[in-house]
Short mmCIF file of C-alpha atoms in Angstrom, two decimals:
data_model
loop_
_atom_site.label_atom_id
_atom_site.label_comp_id
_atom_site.label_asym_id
_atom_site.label_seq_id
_atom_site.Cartn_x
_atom_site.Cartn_y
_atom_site.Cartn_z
CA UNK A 1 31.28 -126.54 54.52
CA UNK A 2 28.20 -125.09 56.54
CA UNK A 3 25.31 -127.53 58.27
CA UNK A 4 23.36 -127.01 54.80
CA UNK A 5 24.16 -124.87 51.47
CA UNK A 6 21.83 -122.22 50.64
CA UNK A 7 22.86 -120.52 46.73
CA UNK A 8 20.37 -118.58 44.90
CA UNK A 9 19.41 -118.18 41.55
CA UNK A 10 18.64 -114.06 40.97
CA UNK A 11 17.67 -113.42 37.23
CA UNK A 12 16.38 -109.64 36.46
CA UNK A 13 12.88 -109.99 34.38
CA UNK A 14 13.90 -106.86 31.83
CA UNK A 15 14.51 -109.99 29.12
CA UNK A 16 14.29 -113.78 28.82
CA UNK A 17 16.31 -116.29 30.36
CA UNK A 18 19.59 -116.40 28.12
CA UNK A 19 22.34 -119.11 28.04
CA UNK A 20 24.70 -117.04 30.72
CA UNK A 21 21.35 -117.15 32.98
CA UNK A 22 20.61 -120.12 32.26
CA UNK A 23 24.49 -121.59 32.88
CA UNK A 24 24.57 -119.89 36.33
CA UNK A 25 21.20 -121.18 37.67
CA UNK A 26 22.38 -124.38 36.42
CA UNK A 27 25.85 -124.21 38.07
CA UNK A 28 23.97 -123.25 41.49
CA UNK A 29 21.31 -125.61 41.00
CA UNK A 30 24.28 -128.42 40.94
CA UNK A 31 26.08 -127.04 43.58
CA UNK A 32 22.99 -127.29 46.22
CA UNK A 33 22.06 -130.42 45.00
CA UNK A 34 25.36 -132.24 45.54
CA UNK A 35 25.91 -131.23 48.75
CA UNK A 36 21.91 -131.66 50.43
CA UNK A 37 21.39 -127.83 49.93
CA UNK A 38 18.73 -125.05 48.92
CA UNK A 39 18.27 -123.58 45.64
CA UNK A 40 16.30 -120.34 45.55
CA UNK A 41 15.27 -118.40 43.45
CA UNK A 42 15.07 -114.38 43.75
CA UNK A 43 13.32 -112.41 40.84
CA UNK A 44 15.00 -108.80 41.03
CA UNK A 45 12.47 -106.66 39.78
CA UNK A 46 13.39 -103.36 41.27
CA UNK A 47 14.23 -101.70 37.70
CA UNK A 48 9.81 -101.49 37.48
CA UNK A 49 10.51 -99.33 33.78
CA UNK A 50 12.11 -102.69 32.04
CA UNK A 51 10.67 -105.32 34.22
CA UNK A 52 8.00 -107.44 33.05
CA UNK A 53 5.31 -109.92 34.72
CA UNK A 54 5.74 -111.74 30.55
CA UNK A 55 9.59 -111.70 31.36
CA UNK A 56 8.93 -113.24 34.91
CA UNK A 57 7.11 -116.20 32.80
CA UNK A 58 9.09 -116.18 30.39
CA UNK A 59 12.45 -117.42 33.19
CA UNK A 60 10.42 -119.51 35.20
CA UNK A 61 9.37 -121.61 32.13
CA UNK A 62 13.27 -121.85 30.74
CA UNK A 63 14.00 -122.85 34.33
CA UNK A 64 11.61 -125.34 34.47
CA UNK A 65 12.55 -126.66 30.51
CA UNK A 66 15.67 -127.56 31.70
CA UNK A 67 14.81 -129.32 34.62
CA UNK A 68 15.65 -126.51 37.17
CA UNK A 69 13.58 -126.76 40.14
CA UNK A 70 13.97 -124.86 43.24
CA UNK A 71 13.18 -125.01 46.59
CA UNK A 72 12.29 -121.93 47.89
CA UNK A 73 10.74 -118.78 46.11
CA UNK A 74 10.39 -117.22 43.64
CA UNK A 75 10.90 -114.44 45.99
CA UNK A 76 10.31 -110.57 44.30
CA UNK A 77 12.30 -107.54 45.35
CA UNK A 78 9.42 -105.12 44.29
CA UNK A 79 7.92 -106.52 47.45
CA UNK A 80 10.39 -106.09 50.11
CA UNK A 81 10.78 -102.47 49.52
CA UNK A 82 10.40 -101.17 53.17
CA UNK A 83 12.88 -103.90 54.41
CA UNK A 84 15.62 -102.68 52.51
CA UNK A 85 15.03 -98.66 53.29
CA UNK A 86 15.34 -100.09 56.91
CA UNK A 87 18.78 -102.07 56.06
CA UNK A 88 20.05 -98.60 54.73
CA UNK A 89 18.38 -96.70 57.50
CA UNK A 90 20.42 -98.89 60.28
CA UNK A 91 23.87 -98.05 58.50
CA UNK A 92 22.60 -94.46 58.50
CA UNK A 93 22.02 -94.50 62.25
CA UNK A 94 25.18 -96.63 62.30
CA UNK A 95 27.40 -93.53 60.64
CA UNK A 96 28.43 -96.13 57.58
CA UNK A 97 25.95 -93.89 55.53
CA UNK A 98 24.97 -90.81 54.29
CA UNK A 99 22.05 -88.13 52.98
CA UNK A 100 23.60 -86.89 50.00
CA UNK A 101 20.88 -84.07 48.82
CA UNK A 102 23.26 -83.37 45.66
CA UNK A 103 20.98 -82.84 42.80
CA UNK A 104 21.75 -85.44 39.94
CA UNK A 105 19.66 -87.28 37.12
CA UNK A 106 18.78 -90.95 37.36
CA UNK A 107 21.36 -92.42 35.56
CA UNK A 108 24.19 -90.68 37.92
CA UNK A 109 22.27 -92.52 41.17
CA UNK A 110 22.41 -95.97 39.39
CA UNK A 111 25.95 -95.65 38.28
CA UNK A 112 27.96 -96.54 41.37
CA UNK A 113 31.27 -96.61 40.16
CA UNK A 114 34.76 -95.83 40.82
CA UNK A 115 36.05 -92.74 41.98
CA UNK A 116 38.21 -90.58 39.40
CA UNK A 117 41.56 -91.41 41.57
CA UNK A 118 43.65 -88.38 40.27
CA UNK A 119 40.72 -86.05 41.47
CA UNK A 120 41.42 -87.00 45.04
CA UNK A 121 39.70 -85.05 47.97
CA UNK A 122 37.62 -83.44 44.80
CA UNK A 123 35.67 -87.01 44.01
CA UNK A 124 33.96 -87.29 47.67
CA UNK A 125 30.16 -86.27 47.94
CA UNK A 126 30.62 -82.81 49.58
CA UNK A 127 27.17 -84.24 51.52
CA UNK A 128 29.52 -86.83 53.39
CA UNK A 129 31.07 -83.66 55.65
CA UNK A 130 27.83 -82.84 56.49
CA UNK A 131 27.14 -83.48 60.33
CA UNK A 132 24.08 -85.42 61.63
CA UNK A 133 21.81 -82.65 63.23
CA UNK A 134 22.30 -80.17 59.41
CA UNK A 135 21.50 -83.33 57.06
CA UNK A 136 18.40 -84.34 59.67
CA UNK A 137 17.41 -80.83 59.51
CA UNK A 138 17.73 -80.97 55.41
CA UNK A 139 15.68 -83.99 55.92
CA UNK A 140 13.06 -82.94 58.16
CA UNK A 141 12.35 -80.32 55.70
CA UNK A 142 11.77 -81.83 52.89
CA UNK A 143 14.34 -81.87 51.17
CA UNK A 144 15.15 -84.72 48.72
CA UNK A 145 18.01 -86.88 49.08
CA UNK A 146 19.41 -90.21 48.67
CA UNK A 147 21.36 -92.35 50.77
CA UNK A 148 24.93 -93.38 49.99
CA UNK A 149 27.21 -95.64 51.64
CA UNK A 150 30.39 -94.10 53.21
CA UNK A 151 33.52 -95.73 51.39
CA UNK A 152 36.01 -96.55 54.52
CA UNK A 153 39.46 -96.09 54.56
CA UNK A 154 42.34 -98.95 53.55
CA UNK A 155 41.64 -102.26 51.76
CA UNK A 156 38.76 -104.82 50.80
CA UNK A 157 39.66 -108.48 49.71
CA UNK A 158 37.63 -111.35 49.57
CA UNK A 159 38.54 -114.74 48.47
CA UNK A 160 36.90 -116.49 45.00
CA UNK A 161 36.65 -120.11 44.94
CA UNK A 162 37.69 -119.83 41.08
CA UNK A 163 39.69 -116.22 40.73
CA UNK A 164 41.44 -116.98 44.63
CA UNK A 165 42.30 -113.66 46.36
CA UNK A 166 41.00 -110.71 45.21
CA UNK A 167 41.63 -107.20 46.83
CA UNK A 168 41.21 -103.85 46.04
CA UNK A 169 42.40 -100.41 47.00
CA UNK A 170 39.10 -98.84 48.91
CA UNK A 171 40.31 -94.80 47.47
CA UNK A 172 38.99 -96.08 44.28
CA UNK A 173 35.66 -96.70 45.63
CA UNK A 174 33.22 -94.07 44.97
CA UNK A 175 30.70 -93.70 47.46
CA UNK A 176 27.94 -95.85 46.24
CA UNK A 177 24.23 -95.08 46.47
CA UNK A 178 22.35 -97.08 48.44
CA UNK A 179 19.04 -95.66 48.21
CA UNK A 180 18.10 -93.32 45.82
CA UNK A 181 16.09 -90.00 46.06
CA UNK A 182 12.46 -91.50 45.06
CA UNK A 183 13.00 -94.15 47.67
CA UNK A 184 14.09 -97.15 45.33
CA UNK A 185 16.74 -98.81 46.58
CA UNK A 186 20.10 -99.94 43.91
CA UNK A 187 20.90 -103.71 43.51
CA UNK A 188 24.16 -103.31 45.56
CA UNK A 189 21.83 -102.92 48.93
CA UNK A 190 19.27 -105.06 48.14
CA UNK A 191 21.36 -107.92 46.51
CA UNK A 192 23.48 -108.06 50.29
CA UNK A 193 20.02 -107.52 52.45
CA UNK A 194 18.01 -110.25 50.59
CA UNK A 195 21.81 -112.93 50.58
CA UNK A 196 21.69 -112.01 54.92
CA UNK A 197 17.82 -112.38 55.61
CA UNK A 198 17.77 -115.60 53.08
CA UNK A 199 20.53 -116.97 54.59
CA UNK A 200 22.78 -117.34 51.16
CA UNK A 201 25.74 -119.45 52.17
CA UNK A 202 27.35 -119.24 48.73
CA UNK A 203 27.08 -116.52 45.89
CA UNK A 204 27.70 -118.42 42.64
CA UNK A 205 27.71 -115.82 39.41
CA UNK A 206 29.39 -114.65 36.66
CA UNK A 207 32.69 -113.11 36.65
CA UNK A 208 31.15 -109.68 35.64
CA UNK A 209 30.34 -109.15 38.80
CA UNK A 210 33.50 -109.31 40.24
CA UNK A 211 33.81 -105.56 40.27
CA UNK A 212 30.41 -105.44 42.69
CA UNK A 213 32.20 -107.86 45.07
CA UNK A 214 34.08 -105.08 46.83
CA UNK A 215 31.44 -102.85 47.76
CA UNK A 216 28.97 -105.56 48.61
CA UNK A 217 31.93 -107.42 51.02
CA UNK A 218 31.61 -103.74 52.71
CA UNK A 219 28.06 -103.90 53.25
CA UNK A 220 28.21 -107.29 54.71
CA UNK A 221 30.89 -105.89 56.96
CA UNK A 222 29.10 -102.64 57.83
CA UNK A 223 26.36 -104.97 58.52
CA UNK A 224 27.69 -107.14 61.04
CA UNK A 225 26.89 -110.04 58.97
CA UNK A 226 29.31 -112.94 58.10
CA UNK A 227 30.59 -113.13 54.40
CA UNK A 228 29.24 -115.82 52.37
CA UNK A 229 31.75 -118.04 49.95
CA UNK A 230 32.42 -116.45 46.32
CA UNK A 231 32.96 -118.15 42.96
CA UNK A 232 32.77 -116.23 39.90
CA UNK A 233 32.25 -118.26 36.63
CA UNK A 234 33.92 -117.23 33.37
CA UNK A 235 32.19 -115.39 30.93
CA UNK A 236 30.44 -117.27 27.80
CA UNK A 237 31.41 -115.95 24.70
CA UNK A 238 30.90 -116.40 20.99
CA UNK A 239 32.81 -118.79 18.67
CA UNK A 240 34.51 -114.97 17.63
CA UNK A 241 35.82 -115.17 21.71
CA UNK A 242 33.42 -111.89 21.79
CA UNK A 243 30.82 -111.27 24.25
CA UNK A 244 27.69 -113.38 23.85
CA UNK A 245 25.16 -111.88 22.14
CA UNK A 246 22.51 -111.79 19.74
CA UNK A 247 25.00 -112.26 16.88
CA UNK A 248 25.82 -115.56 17.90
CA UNK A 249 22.53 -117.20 17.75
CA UNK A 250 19.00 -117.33 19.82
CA UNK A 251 19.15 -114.91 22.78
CA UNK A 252 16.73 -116.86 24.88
CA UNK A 253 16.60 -120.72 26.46
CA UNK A 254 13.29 -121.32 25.14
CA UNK A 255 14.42 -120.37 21.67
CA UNK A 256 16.77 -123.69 21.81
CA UNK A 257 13.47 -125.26 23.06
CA UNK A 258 11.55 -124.19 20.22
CA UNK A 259 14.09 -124.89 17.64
CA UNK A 260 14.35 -128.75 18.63
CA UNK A 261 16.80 -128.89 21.02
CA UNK A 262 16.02 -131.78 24.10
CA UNK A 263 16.08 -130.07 27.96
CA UNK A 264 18.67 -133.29 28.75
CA UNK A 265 21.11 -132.41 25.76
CA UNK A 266 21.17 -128.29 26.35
CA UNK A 267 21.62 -129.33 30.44
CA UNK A 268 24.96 -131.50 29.99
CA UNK A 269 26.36 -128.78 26.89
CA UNK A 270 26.07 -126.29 29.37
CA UNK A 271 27.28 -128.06 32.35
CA UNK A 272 30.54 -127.91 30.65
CA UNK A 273 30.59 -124.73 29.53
CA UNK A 274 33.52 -123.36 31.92
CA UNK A 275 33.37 -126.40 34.01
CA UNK A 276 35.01 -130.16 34.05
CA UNK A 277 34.40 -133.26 35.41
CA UNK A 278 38.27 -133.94 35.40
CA UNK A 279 38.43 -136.29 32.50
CA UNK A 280 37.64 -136.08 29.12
CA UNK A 281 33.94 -137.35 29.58
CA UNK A 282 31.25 -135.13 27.75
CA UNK A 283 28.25 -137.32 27.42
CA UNK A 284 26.79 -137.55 31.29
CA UNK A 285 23.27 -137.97 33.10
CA UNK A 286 22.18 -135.25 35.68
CA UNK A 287 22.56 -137.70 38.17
CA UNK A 288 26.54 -138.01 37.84
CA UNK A 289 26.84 -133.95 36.79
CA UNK A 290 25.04 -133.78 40.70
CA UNK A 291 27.53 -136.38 41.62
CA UNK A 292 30.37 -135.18 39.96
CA UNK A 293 30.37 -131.30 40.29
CA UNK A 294 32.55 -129.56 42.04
CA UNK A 295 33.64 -125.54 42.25
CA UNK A 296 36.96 -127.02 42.02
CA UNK A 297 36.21 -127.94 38.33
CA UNK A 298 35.30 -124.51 37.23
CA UNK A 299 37.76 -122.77 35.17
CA UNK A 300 39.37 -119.25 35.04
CA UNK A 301 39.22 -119.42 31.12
CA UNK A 302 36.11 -117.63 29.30
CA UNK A 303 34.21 -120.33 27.75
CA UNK A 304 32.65 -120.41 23.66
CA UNK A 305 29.04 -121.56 23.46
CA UNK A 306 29.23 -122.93 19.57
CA UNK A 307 26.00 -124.47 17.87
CA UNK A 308 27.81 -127.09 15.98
CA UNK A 309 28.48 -128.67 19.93
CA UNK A 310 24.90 -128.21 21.06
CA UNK A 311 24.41 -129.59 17.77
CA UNK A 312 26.68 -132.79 18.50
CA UNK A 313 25.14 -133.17 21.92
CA UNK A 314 21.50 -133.03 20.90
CA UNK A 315 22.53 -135.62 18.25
CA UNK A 316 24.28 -137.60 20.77
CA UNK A 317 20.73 -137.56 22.90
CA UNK A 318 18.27 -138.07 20.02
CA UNK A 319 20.56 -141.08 19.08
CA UNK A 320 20.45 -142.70 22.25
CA UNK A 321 16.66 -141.98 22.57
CA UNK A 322 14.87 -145.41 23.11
CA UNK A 323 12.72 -145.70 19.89
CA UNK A 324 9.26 -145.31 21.47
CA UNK A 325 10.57 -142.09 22.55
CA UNK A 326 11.88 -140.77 19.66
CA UNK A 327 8.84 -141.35 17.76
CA UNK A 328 6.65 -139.41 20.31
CA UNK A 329 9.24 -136.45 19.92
CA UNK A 330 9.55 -136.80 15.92
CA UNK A 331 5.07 -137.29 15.95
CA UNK A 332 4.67 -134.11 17.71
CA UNK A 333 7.46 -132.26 15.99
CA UNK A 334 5.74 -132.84 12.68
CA UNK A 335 2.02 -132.16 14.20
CA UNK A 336 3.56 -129.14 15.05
CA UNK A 337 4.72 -128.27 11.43
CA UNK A 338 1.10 -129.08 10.27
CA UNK A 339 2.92 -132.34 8.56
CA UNK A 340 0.66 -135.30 8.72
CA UNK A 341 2.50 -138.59 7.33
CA UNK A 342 -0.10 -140.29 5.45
CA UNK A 343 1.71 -142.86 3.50
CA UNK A 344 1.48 -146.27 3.97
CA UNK A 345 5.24 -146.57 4.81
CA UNK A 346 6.40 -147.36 8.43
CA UNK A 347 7.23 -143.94 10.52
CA UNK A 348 9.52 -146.64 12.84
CA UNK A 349 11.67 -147.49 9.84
CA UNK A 350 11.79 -143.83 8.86
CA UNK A 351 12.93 -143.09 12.06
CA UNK A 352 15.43 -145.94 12.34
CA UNK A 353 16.80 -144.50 8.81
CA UNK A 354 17.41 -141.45 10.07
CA UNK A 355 18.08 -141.06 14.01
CA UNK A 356 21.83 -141.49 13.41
CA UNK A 357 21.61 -138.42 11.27
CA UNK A 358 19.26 -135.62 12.98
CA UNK A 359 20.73 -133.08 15.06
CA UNK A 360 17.37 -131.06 16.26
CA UNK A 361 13.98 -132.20 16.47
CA UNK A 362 13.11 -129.35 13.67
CA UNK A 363 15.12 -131.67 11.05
CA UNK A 364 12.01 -133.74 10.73
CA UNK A 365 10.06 -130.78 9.17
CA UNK A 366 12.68 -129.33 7.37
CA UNK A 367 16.06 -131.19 6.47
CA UNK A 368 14.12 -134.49 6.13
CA UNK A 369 10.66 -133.16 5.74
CA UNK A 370 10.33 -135.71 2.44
CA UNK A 371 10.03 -138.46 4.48
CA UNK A 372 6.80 -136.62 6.10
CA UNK A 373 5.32 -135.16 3.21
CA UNK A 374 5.11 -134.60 -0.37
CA UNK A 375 5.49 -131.23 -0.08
CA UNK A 376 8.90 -130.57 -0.09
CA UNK A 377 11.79 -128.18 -2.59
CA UNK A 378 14.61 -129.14 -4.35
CA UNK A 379 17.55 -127.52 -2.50
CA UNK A 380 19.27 -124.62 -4.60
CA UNK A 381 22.98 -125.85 -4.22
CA UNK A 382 21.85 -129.60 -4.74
CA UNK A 383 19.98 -129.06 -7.88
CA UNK A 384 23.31 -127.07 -8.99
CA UNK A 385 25.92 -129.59 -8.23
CA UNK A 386 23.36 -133.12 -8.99
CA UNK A 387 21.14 -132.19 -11.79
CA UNK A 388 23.39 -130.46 -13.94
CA UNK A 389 23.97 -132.94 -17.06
CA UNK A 390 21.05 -132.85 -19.99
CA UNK A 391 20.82 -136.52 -20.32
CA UNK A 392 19.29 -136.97 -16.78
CA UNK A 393 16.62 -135.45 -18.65
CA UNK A 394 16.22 -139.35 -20.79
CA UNK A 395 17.97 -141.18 -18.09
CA UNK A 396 15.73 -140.32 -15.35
CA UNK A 397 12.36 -141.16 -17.03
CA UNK A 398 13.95 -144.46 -18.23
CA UNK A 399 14.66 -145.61 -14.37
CA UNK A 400 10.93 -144.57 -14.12
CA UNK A 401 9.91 -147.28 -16.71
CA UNK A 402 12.10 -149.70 -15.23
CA UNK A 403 10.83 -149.36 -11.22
CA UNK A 404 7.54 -149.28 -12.68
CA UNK A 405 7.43 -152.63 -14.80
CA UNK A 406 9.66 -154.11 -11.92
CA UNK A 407 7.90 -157.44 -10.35
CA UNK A 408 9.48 -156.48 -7.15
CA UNK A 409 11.05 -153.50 -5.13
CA UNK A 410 13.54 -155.18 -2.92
CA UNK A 411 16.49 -152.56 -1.76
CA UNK A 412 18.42 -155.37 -3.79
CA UNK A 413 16.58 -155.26 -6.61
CA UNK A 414 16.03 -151.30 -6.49
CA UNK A 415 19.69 -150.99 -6.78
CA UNK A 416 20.36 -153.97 -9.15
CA UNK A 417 18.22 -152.30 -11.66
CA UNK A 418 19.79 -148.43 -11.24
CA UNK A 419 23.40 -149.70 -11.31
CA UNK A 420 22.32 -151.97 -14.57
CA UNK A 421 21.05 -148.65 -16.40
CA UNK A 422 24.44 -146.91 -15.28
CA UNK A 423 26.27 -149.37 -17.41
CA UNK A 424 24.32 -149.84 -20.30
CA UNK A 425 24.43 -145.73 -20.71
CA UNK A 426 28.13 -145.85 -19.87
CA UNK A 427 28.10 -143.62 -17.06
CA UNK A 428 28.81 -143.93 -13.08
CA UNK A 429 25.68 -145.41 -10.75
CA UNK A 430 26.96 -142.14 -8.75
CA UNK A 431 25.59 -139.64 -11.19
CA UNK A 432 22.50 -141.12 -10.92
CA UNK A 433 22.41 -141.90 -7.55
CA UNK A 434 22.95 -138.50 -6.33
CA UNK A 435 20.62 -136.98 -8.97
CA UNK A 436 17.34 -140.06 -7.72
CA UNK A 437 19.00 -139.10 -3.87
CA UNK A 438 17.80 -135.02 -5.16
CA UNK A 439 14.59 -135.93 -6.40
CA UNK A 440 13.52 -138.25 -3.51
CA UNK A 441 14.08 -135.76 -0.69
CA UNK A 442 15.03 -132.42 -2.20
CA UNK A 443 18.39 -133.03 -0.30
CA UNK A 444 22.36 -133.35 -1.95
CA UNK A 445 23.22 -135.04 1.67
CA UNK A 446 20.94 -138.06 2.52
CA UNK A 447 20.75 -141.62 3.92
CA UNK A 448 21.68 -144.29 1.51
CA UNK A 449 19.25 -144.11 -1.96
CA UNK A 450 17.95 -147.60 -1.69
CA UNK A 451 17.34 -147.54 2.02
CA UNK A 452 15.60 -144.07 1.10
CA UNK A 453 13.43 -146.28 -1.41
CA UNK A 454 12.32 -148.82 0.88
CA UNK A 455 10.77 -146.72 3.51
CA UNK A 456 9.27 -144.74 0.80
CA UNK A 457 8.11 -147.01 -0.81
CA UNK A 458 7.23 -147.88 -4.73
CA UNK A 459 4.36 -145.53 -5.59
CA UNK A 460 5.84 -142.35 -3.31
CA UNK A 461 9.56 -143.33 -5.36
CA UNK A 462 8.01 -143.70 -8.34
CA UNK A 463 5.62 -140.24 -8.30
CA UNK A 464 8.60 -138.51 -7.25
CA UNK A 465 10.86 -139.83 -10.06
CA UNK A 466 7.84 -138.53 -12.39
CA UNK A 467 8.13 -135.30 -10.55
CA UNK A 468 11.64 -135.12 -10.94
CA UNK A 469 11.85 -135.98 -14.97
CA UNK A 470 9.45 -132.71 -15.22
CA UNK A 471 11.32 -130.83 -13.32
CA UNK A 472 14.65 -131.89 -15.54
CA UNK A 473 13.02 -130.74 -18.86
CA UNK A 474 12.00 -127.37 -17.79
CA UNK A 475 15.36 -126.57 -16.38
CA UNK A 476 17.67 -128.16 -18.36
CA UNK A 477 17.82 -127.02 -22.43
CA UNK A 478 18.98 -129.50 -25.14
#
């Protein structure tokens, strides 16, 4: 290991910070801090048709949502231009480059692929024979070219802390443009020239890059300059095991932010996406991921982002929140939702009811949002399955008359009284139960009824049990 790790963190601003983004700058940002190292960050803004100043924002506020901070940068390519035409210029005078003046449209200058290997002698740049004094003269005259990087002979291998040796045959290699004929130089050039002059001591990124490896291991060598260490992380994909994409859910870190998920919770889910601590541990503070992480524990396997796990973990977190916490999360949550809770009832017990059952912080305007407000809906599927029986439509307003002439409104005697209606009607306390459960918080799936009472108190229970009986005999026919 070097005298002190520098890794880098090297989004593109042409979109938001996504989850792959975000799980590489977190995998680097864990990397440098458990060994006393650098994190830096590098915006690559070279592609100036797609790049944004709102998408440059947009990452640096997802990085700093989850906690990300670096030490050095942002850095931008757009201004460091001029340094990399001189990186290409030196392999030019060097002979490791070329002028190619061949006339071809943008997208053939930004491909840099893989020669056609059947084709043979055909595939190389005809421009590559030229000698130096013709493509000067070309040059001097005004002709346009770009520069591309002459493809040597034999092999290239490098060696990946998580893939291990990796070589390919150099014939496939088409001879890559380095800088192209307006003067803007491709990401393979400026990607090496900014890891040299920054002194990157390990690239950390996602496995599809392993195919630019090659070519940019022959620009470090063409350079002079010493390799740095490799470790390509495996993809992310969808709970399908396809690509990541929009498909699957938000495309953007701040989306997950938005929706209610806690910067501590979406951290540790996507420390261990593709990594391990070694054990079956899932639950852990920054401090012993920092601790704890390793390249060693990255696997070769593609990993699946799924929602119902960043649902878990954010439950997990919200759970565990210390309850002063939790209600200055849940307060501004609802504030946010234009939900003012008026009522008399205690938000802590309200909270205390239901912190063992909300999985994002936007549960408390919508899954729970009766506990908040008045204004609520009966859910479709719950009014289907609970309010289906015509009698509700007598036995409902009688529980009404009961609560209301009730000397007290205990949870005991809240439930003594429903369960004693159940059996003088003959039926089950559950049909009633679930039914009340409906009509109290618009919700089939709820905490327990007479808990759901008590922190709602008589006169909110009792207006919504009125609400409910009208409800019944509009809907349901004799």
């Amino acid at each position: 290991m070097p005298k002190q790790v520098r890794v880098r963190f090297a989004p593109s601003p042409t979109g938001y910070l996504h989850v792959g983004g975000a799980r590489t700058a977190l995998f680097n940002w864990l990397f440098a801090r458990h060994h006393g190292g650098k994190f830096i960050l590098r915006i690559e803004d070279t592609d100036f048709a797609r790049s944004s100043r709102e998408m440059v924002e947009g990452i640096l506020e997802g990085l700093r949502w989850l906690g990300l901070t670096w030490d050095e940068g942002p850095y931008f390519q757009s201004q460091r231009l001029e340094h990399y035409r001189s990186f290409a210029g030196r392999l030019l005078e060097k002979g490791m480059a070329y002028r190619c003046f061949c006339k071809m449209d943008e997208s053939a200058e930004r491909k840099n692929g893989y020669r056609d290997e059947a084709a043979g002698d055909a595939a190389l740049h005809e421009c590559a024979r030229l000698n130096a004094e013709d493509s000067g003269r070309r040059a001097a005259a005004g002709e346009a070219f770009a520069i591309r990087f002459k493809i040597p002979p034999e092999k290239t291998f490098f060696r990946d802390h998580v893939f291990g040796r990796i070589e390919v045959e150099n014939k496939i290699l088409e001879d890559f443009v380095l800088i192209r004929s307006d003067g803007i130089p491709t990401y393979h050039l400026v990607v090496v020239a900014d890891d040299v002059d920054m002194g990157i001591t390990h690239v950390i990124r996602g496995a599809d890059h392993i195919s630019n490896t090659p070519k940019q291991v022959l620009l470090y060598r063409a350079a002079g300059e010493p390799l740095p260490e490799f470790a390509h992380l495996p993809l992310i994909l969808g709970p399908d095991k396809q690509r990541l994409s929009k498909r699957h859910g938000a495309t953007s870190v701040m989306a997950y932010a938005q929706t209610g998920y806690l910067p501590d919770a979406f951290f540790n889910f996507l420390a261990l996406l593709g990594w391990s601590p070694g054990d079956d541990r899932e639950i852990l503070t920054r401090r012993e991921l920092t601790e704890l992480f390793s390249l060693k524990g990255v696997g070769k396997a593609d990993a699946v982002f799924g929602l119902e796990k960043l649902d878990w973990f954010n439950s997990q977190y919200l759970r565990n929140a210390s309850a002063g916490t939790l209600k200055e999360l849940a307060l501004k949550e609802l504030e946010a939702a234009g939900i003012g809770d008026s009522g008399p009832e205690s938000l802590d017990a309200k909270l205390e009811l239901l912190k063992g059952r909300i999985r994002k912080l936007s549960d408390f305007s919508t899954v729970f949002r009766a506990f908040f407000s008045d204004d609520f809906e009966y859910d479709p599927d719950a009014c289907k399955k609970f309010l289906k029986d015509p009698k509700l439509k007598e036995w409902i307003p009688a529980l009404y008359a009961l609560y209301l002439a009730a000397g007290e409104f205990t949870l005991e005697s809240a439930e003594a009284i429903l369960r004693g209606l159940a059996e003088r009607q003959g039926i089950k306390a559950g049909l009633l139960i679930n039914a009340v459960r409906v009509g109290l918080t618009g919700q089939g799936v709820a905490p327990g009824l007479f808990d759901i009472m008590q922190v709602l108190g008589r006169q909110r229970t009792l207006a919504r049990l009125e609400r409910l009986g009208g409800y019944l005999n509009r809907t349901i026919s004799n």
